[in-house]
Amino acid sequence: MFLKKTEKINNFSKIVALALLTVTLLWGLSSCGLLEKPWWQVYFTEPGQNKNTIVQSLISYIKNSKRSIHIAAFEFNLSPVADALIAAKKQGVDVKWITDDEHGLLADKQKDRGQLAELEQAGIPIKADNRAALMHDKYLIFDSQIVWTGSTNLTLNDILKNNNNVIIIKSPELARIFEKQFQERWDGKFDTSTPSTVESQKVTVRGTPIQVLFSPEDNVASHLLPVIESAKSNIRFMTFSFTDDNLGTAVASRAKAGVDVKGIFEKRGSDNQYSELPMLFCAGVPVRQDSNPANLHHKVFVIDKRIVITGSYNFSSNADKNNNENALIIDNYDIAARYLDEFERLWAIARQPDATKINCVTDKKVI
């Protein structure tokens, strides 16, 4: 009898000790942030696969929003997303939408469109830029806590056919920056009359520095240039439109200095006189054109396997001086690894430029 009681006491002691060890371990993991949900997510479209992962994720964020959903989106034709937004509005969520006058409101009158009209009929206010330049942003802010951005337009074409990326960041501080920008656009301030606040558009999220840039007021290219010039080991880029000579020259200069540079261009128009492809090709920089029958729509640089530049911002003068755009500069190895995986996937199926279409004597200067 005494031995049985002793065994029970010993077993109980072991259970208590194990419980204490478990609690201690969980507390330690929690204090290190290892048990917390990821504060970022990255998605890439998969053209031709007919997958709705991005749409399903977007609808989930809409359904989980309790207070507000503020959207600045170039164009739109996703009916399931419209339905989710209307349902959110009925639940009392403050839903507002800013779009481009031509590619948003005017295009909404086309056949198989009309989703923006449905939102307006449901009481969701929509405003457009009403100017020649583009309201080209692609971001959403959920409950002033979460920012959704990247290169992806909220259209079937961009999600199902084009190569694109979405990055979602959970940070009230970052959301506050985007909310301020959204309010300025909502008040009708779409041009450079809005003063730049670029120095206050920096946050650090769990050790990751993030710089937010908006055009046209922030002179985005002038902030991207030193990032590219700082490259020490490698540069990778995927670009729908890359016509900014200063950025192109910086890339070529880093390649000449021994930095490992590779880049993928959208094939349409990338071998003309305005593109940076001919200059880089003639300088011996490894560049390719995408093989997607639709578009490579990314606007991405990855520097030294840790710094990611992404957003709606094409690397062009129009994006810098005229359009409403956003770009993020994110210093995070894990996020960079996701974008590098996408680069390697697309690089493997990209094509060499047709040398017969490029004249290295007349097409741009060779660095």
Short mmCIF file of C-alpha atoms in Angstrom, two decimals:
data_model
loop_
_atom_site.label_atom_id
_atom_site.label_comp_id
_atom_site.label_asym_id
_atom_site.label_seq_id
_atom_site.Cartn_x
_atom_site.Cartn_y
_atom_site.Cartn_z
CA MET A 1 0.00 0.00 0.00
CA PHE A 2 2.78 2.40 0.95
CA LEU A 3 4.59 1.69 -2.35
CA LYS A 4 1.42 2.35 -4.37
CA LYS A 5 0.92 5.71 -2.64
CA THR A 6 4.57 6.57 -3.27
CA GLU A 7 4.16 5.69 -6.96
CA LYS A 8 1.07 7.90 -7.19
CA ILE A 9 2.93 10.79 -5.52
CA ASN A 10 5.88 10.34 -7.88
CA ASN A 11 3.61 10.22 -10.95
CA PHE A 12 1.76 13.32 -9.75
CA SER A 13 5.09 15.10 -9.22
CA LYS A 14 6.16 14.17 -12.75
CA ILE A 15 2.89 15.50 -14.17
CA VAL A 16 3.29 18.78 -12.25
CA ALA A 17 6.92 19.09 -13.34
CA LEU A 18 5.96 18.44 -16.97
CA ALA A 19 3.16 20.98 -16.77
CA LEU A 20 5.51 23.59 -15.31
CA LEU A 21 8.07 22.83 -18.02
CA THR A 22 5.40 23.18 -20.71
CA VAL A 23 4.19 26.50 -19.31
CA THR A 24 7.77 27.78 -19.08
CA LEU A 25 8.48 26.68 -22.66
CA LEU A 26 5.30 28.27 -24.01
CA TRP A 27 6.04 31.49 -22.14
CA GLY A 28 9.54 31.54 -23.60
CA LEU A 29 8.32 30.93 -27.13
CA SER A 30 5.62 33.56 -26.71
CA SER A 31 8.07 36.15 -25.39
CA CYS A 32 10.23 35.51 -28.47
CA GLY A 33 7.23 35.97 -30.73
CA LEU A 34 7.45 32.40 -32.02
CA LEU A 35 3.87 31.55 -31.14
CA GLU A 36 2.39 34.69 -32.59
CA LYS A 37 0.65 34.59 -35.96
CA PRO A 38 2.85 35.78 -38.85
CA TRP A 39 2.65 39.54 -39.24
CA TRP A 40 3.09 39.32 -43.00
CA GLN A 41 1.83 37.22 -45.87
CA VAL A 42 2.96 37.12 -49.48
CA TYR A 43 0.97 35.70 -52.38
CA PHE A 44 1.88 35.23 -56.02
CA THR A 45 -0.57 34.66 -58.84
CA GLU A 46 -0.38 31.41 -60.78
CA PRO A 47 -1.44 32.21 -64.35
CA GLY A 48 -3.33 29.42 -66.06
CA GLN A 49 -4.02 27.51 -62.84
CA ASN A 50 -7.47 29.05 -62.27
CA LYS A 51 -6.78 29.36 -58.55
CA ASN A 52 -8.70 31.81 -56.36
CA THR A 53 -6.32 31.85 -53.39
CA ILE A 54 -5.85 35.61 -53.50
CA VAL A 55 -9.57 36.30 -53.90
CA GLN A 56 -10.42 33.92 -51.05
CA SER A 57 -7.84 35.60 -48.82
CA LEU A 58 -9.18 39.05 -49.68
CA ILE A 59 -12.75 37.99 -48.93
CA SER A 60 -11.59 36.55 -45.60
CA TYR A 61 -10.02 39.88 -44.61
CA ILE A 62 -13.19 41.69 -45.63
CA LYS A 63 -15.39 39.34 -43.58
CA ASN A 64 -13.14 39.71 -40.53
CA SER A 65 -13.18 43.52 -40.64
CA LYS A 66 -15.23 45.12 -37.86
CA ARG A 67 -14.84 48.86 -38.32
CA SER A 68 -13.44 50.02 -41.67
CA ILE A 69 -12.25 48.97 -45.12
CA HIS A 70 -10.63 51.73 -47.14
CA ILE A 71 -9.65 50.89 -50.72
CA ALA A 72 -7.57 52.68 -53.33
CA ALA A 73 -7.75 50.50 -56.43
CA PHE A 74 -7.05 51.27 -60.08
CA GLU A 75 -9.70 48.94 -61.52
CA PHE A 76 -12.17 46.30 -60.37
CA ASN A 77 -14.36 43.47 -61.65
CA LEU A 78 -14.40 40.82 -58.91
CA SER A 79 -18.07 40.10 -58.16
CA PRO A 80 -17.42 37.89 -55.08
CA VAL A 81 -15.38 40.69 -53.56
CA ALA A 82 -18.14 43.20 -54.33
CA ASP A 83 -20.63 40.91 -52.60
CA ALA A 84 -18.38 40.64 -49.53
CA LEU A 85 -17.97 44.42 -49.36
CA ILE A 86 -21.72 44.96 -49.62
CA ALA A 87 -22.25 42.44 -46.81
CA ALA A 88 -19.65 44.28 -44.70
CA LYS A 89 -21.42 47.57 -45.36
CA LYS A 90 -24.69 46.06 -44.16
CA GLN A 91 -22.92 45.02 -40.96
CA GLY A 92 -21.99 48.64 -40.29
CA VAL A 93 -18.40 48.57 -41.58
CA ASP A 94 -17.19 51.89 -42.98
CA VAL A 95 -16.37 50.99 -46.61
CA LYS A 96 -14.91 53.65 -48.91
CA TRP A 97 -13.35 53.33 -52.37
CA ILE A 98 -11.02 55.56 -54.42
CA THR A 99 -10.44 54.66 -58.07
CA ASP A 100 -9.24 55.93 -61.42
CA ASP A 101 -11.84 57.85 -63.39
CA GLU A 102 -11.13 56.10 -66.71
CA HIS A 103 -9.99 52.59 -65.76
CA GLY A 104 -12.28 52.48 -62.74
CA LEU A 105 -15.59 54.33 -63.15
CA LEU A 106 -15.70 54.58 -66.94
CA ALA A 107 -14.58 50.98 -67.44
CA ASP A 108 -17.28 49.89 -64.98
CA LYS A 109 -19.87 50.64 -67.69
CA GLN A 110 -18.42 48.00 -69.99
CA LYS A 111 -19.99 44.60 -70.58
CA ASP A 112 -19.48 42.11 -67.71
CA ARG A 113 -18.48 44.95 -65.38
CA GLY A 114 -20.74 47.04 -63.15
CA GLN A 115 -19.32 45.95 -59.78
CA LEU A 116 -18.52 49.52 -58.74
CA ALA A 117 -22.08 50.54 -59.61
CA GLU A 118 -23.33 47.72 -57.36
CA LEU A 119 -21.21 49.08 -54.52
CA GLU A 120 -22.61 52.58 -54.99
CA GLN A 121 -26.17 51.24 -55.06
CA ALA A 122 -25.45 49.55 -51.73
CA GLY A 123 -24.44 52.89 -50.23
CA ILE A 124 -20.67 52.54 -50.52
CA PRO A 125 -19.16 55.91 -51.51
CA ILE A 126 -16.72 55.92 -54.43
CA LYS A 127 -14.50 58.78 -55.55
CA ALA A 128 -12.30 59.09 -58.62
CA ASP A 129 -9.26 61.23 -59.39
CA ASN A 130 -10.82 62.92 -62.45
CA ARG A 131 -7.52 63.83 -64.06
CA ALA A 132 -5.32 62.76 -66.97
CA ALA A 133 -2.76 60.92 -64.84
CA LEU A 134 -3.61 57.57 -63.30
CA MET A 135 -4.88 56.74 -59.82
CA HIS A 136 -2.80 53.56 -60.08
CA ASP A 137 -2.68 52.49 -56.41
CA LYS A 138 -3.68 48.96 -55.36
CA TYR A 139 -4.05 48.95 -51.59
CA LEU A 140 -6.63 48.16 -48.95
CA ILE A 141 -6.61 49.03 -45.25
CA PHE A 142 -8.58 46.84 -42.85
CA ASP A 143 -9.68 48.25 -39.47
CA SER A 144 -6.69 50.63 -39.50
CA GLN A 145 -4.62 47.58 -38.57
CA ILE A 146 -3.72 45.71 -41.76
CA VAL A 147 -2.39 46.86 -45.14
CA TRP A 148 -2.86 44.89 -48.35
CA THR A 149 -0.77 46.08 -51.33
CA GLY A 150 1.44 44.90 -54.21
CA SER A 151 1.15 44.86 -57.99
CA THR A 152 -2.20 43.05 -58.24
CA ASN A 153 -5.20 44.90 -59.63
CA LEU A 154 -8.53 43.67 -58.31
CA THR A 155 -9.50 42.09 -61.62
CA LEU A 156 -9.92 38.58 -63.00
CA ASN A 157 -7.27 39.29 -65.60
CA ASP A 158 -4.61 40.33 -63.09
CA ILE A 159 -5.31 37.44 -60.72
CA LEU A 160 -5.86 34.61 -63.21
CA LYS A 161 -3.67 35.58 -66.18
CA ASN A 162 -0.89 38.00 -65.18
CA ASN A 163 2.12 37.44 -62.94
CA ASN A 164 1.57 39.54 -59.81
CA ASN A 165 2.27 39.72 -56.11
CA VAL A 166 0.34 40.69 -52.99
CA ILE A 167 1.89 41.51 -49.64
CA ILE A 168 -0.20 41.84 -46.49
CA ILE A 169 1.30 43.46 -43.41
CA LYS A 170 -0.34 43.56 -39.98
CA SER A 171 0.83 46.79 -38.37
CA PRO A 172 -1.28 49.64 -36.97
CA GLU A 173 1.66 51.99 -37.49
CA LEU A 174 1.94 51.10 -41.17
CA ALA A 175 -1.83 51.26 -41.57
CA ARG A 176 -1.80 54.74 -40.06
CA ILE A 177 0.55 55.93 -42.83
CA PHE A 178 -1.74 54.52 -45.51
CA GLU A 179 -4.85 55.91 -43.80
CA LYS A 180 -3.34 59.40 -43.87
CA GLN A 181 -2.61 59.02 -47.57
CA PHE A 182 -6.10 57.64 -48.23
CA GLN A 183 -7.71 60.61 -46.48
CA GLU A 184 -5.69 63.06 -48.57
CA ARG A 185 -6.88 61.37 -51.77
CA TRP A 186 -10.43 61.21 -50.39
CA ASP A 187 -10.23 64.98 -49.90
CA GLY A 188 -9.35 65.36 -53.60
CA LYS A 189 -5.59 65.85 -53.26
CA PHE A 190 -4.13 63.72 -56.03
CA ASP A 191 -1.20 65.79 -57.28
CA THR A 192 2.05 67.28 -55.99
CA SER A 193 0.18 70.05 -54.15
CA THR A 194 0.10 67.61 -51.24
CA PRO A 195 3.34 68.10 -49.24
CA SER A 196 5.55 65.06 -48.87
CA THR A 197 5.79 63.51 -45.42
CA VAL A 198 8.26 60.85 -46.50
CA GLU A 199 10.47 61.18 -43.42
CA SER A 200 7.57 60.19 -41.18
CA GLN A 201 6.59 57.28 -43.42
CA LYS A 202 9.00 54.84 -41.78
CA VAL A 203 8.07 52.06 -39.39
CA THR A 204 9.79 49.07 -37.84
CA VAL A 205 7.60 46.00 -37.51
CA ARG A 206 9.11 43.32 -35.26
CA GLY A 207 12.61 44.34 -36.21
CA THR A 208 11.87 44.89 -39.91
CA PRO A 209 12.39 48.44 -41.21
CA ILE A 210 9.79 49.51 -43.78
CA GLN A 211 9.85 52.74 -45.78
CA VAL A 212 6.61 53.80 -47.47
CA LEU A 213 6.70 55.99 -50.58
CA PHE A 214 3.83 57.64 -52.43
CA SER A 215 3.92 59.33 -55.79
CA PRO A 216 3.84 61.90 -57.11
CA GLU A 217 4.62 63.90 -53.96
CA ASP A 218 7.49 61.80 -52.55
CA ASN A 219 9.80 61.77 -55.60
CA VAL A 220 9.88 58.00 -55.28
CA ALA A 221 12.71 57.37 -57.77
CA SER A 222 15.08 59.56 -55.77
CA HIS A 223 14.56 57.25 -52.77
CA LEU A 224 14.87 54.03 -54.76
CA LEU A 225 18.09 55.10 -56.44
CA PRO A 226 20.35 54.95 -53.33
CA VAL A 227 18.88 51.56 -52.42
CA ILE A 228 19.90 50.15 -55.79
CA GLU A 229 23.27 51.92 -55.65
CA SER A 230 23.89 50.32 -52.24
CA ALA A 231 23.76 46.76 -53.63
CA LYS A 232 26.88 44.85 -52.62
CA SER A 233 26.32 41.28 -53.78
CA ASN A 234 23.26 40.87 -56.00
CA ILE A 235 20.24 42.50 -57.62
CA ARG A 236 17.18 40.73 -58.98
CA PHE A 237 14.25 42.49 -60.61
CA MET A 238 10.91 41.65 -62.25
CA THR A 239 9.37 44.60 -64.06
CA PHE A 240 6.27 45.31 -66.10
CA SER A 241 7.64 48.69 -67.14
CA PHE A 242 11.24 49.77 -66.59
CA THR A 243 12.04 52.99 -68.46
CA ASP A 244 13.68 55.15 -65.79
CA ASP A 245 17.16 55.92 -67.14
CA ASN A 246 18.64 56.85 -63.77
CA LEU A 247 17.55 53.57 -62.18
CA GLY A 248 18.68 51.64 -65.25
CA THR A 249 22.09 53.29 -65.15
CA ALA A 250 22.40 52.46 -61.45
CA VAL A 251 21.68 48.79 -62.16
CA ALA A 252 24.23 48.71 -64.98
CA SER A 253 26.84 50.45 -62.82
CA ARG A 254 26.43 47.92 -60.01
CA ALA A 255 26.80 45.08 -62.54
CA LYS A 256 29.97 46.69 -63.86
CA ALA A 257 31.26 46.87 -60.27
CA GLY A 258 30.87 43.11 -59.93
CA VAL A 259 27.42 42.84 -58.40
CA ASP A 260 25.49 39.77 -59.61
CA VAL A 261 22.55 41.25 -61.54
CA LYS A 262 19.67 39.48 -63.28
CA GLY A 263 16.36 40.88 -64.43
CA ILE A 264 13.12 39.86 -66.10
CA PHE A 265 11.14 42.29 -68.26
CA GLU A 266 7.58 42.08 -69.53
CA LYS A 267 8.13 41.18 -73.18
CA ARG A 268 5.76 43.74 -74.72
CA GLY A 269 7.64 46.92 -75.44
CA SER A 270 10.74 45.98 -73.48
CA ASP A 271 13.03 45.93 -76.51
CA ASN A 272 12.08 49.42 -77.69
CA GLN A 273 14.16 52.58 -77.34
CA TYR A 274 12.49 53.67 -74.10
CA SER A 275 13.06 50.47 -72.15
CA GLU A 276 16.15 49.81 -70.04
CA LEU A 277 16.43 46.29 -71.48
CA PRO A 278 18.48 47.21 -74.60
CA MET A 279 21.02 49.19 -72.57
CA LEU A 280 21.42 46.43 -69.98
CA PHE A 281 21.55 43.72 -72.65
CA CYS A 282 24.23 45.61 -74.57
CA ALA A 283 26.18 46.10 -71.33
CA GLY A 284 26.28 42.32 -70.89
CA VAL A 285 23.84 42.20 -67.97
CA PRO A 286 21.80 38.95 -67.92
CA VAL A 287 18.24 40.00 -68.77
CA ARG A 288 15.31 38.02 -70.08
CA GLN A 289 11.77 38.60 -71.27
CA ASP A 290 8.87 36.76 -69.65
CA SER A 291 7.12 33.87 -71.39
CA ASN A 292 3.61 34.51 -70.05
CA PRO A 293 1.16 34.92 -72.98
CA ALA A 294 -0.46 37.61 -70.85
CA ASN A 295 1.68 40.00 -68.77
CA LEU A 296 4.46 39.93 -66.22
CA HIS A 297 2.97 42.67 -64.05
CA HIS A 298 5.40 42.64 -61.11
CA LYS A 299 7.13 45.85 -59.98
CA VAL A 300 9.84 44.26 -57.86
CA PHE A 301 13.51 44.65 -56.95
CA VAL A 302 15.32 42.44 -54.46
CA ILE A 303 18.66 43.78 -53.24
CA ASP A 304 21.32 41.62 -51.53
CA LYS A 305 18.75 38.91 -50.72
CA ARG A 306 17.19 41.08 -48.00
CA ILE A 307 15.70 44.32 -49.30
CA VAL A 308 12.45 44.12 -51.27
CA ILE A 309 10.95 46.94 -53.29
CA THR A 310 7.34 46.26 -54.26
CA GLY A 311 4.01 48.00 -54.74
CA SER A 312 2.04 49.56 -57.58
CA TYR A 313 4.99 51.70 -58.70
CA ASN A 314 6.32 51.00 -62.19
CA PHE A 315 9.91 52.12 -62.71
CA SER A 316 9.01 54.96 -65.05
CA SER A 317 8.81 58.72 -65.21
CA ASN A 318 5.00 58.66 -65.32
CA ALA A 319 4.87 56.65 -62.10
CA ASP A 320 7.30 59.04 -60.46
CA LYS A 321 5.96 62.39 -61.62
CA ASN A 322 2.29 61.97 -62.47
CA ASN A 323 0.48 58.88 -61.25
CA ASN A 324 -0.74 58.03 -57.76
CA GLU A 325 1.38 55.06 -56.73
CA ASN A 326 2.81 53.41 -53.65
CA ALA A 327 6.06 51.56 -53.06
CA LEU A 328 7.40 49.75 -50.02
CA ILE A 329 11.07 49.21 -49.21
CA ILE A 330 11.19 46.24 -46.83
CA ASP A 331 14.38 44.98 -45.17
CA ASN A 332 13.63 41.36 -44.29
CA TYR A 333 15.46 38.19 -45.40
CA ASP A 334 12.40 35.93 -45.10
CA ILE A 335 10.20 38.19 -47.22
CA ALA A 336 13.03 38.59 -49.72
CA ALA A 337 13.34 34.80 -49.94
CA ARG A 338 9.71 34.53 -51.06
CA TYR A 339 10.24 37.06 -53.83
CA LEU A 340 13.50 35.39 -54.87
CA ASP A 341 11.67 32.07 -55.20
CA GLU A 342 9.20 33.76 -57.54
CA PHE A 343 12.08 35.29 -59.49
CA GLU A 344 13.83 31.94 -59.94
CA ARG A 345 10.60 30.30 -61.06
CA LEU A 346 10.00 32.95 -63.70
CA TRP A 347 13.66 33.19 -64.72
CA ALA A 348 13.68 29.47 -65.55
CA ILE A 349 10.90 29.91 -68.11
CA ALA A 350 11.82 33.39 -69.36
CA ARG A 351 13.40 33.90 -72.78
CA GLN A 352 16.55 35.52 -74.03
CA PRO A 353 15.91 38.82 -75.87
CA ASP A 354 16.01 38.66 -79.66
CA ALA A 355 19.39 40.23 -80.41
CA THR A 356 18.25 41.09 -83.95
CA LYS A 357 15.76 43.58 -82.48
CA ILE A 358 18.40 45.39 -80.43
CA ASN A 359 20.98 47.72 -81.94
CA CYS A 360 23.73 48.21 -79.38
CA VAL A 361 25.07 51.18 -81.32
CA THR A 362 21.90 53.25 -81.41
CA ASP A 363 19.73 51.76 -78.63
CA LYS A 364 20.72 53.60 -75.48
CA LYS A 365 24.21 54.21 -74.25
CA VAL A 366 26.29 51.30 -73.02
CA ILE A 367 27.61 51.74 -69.49
#
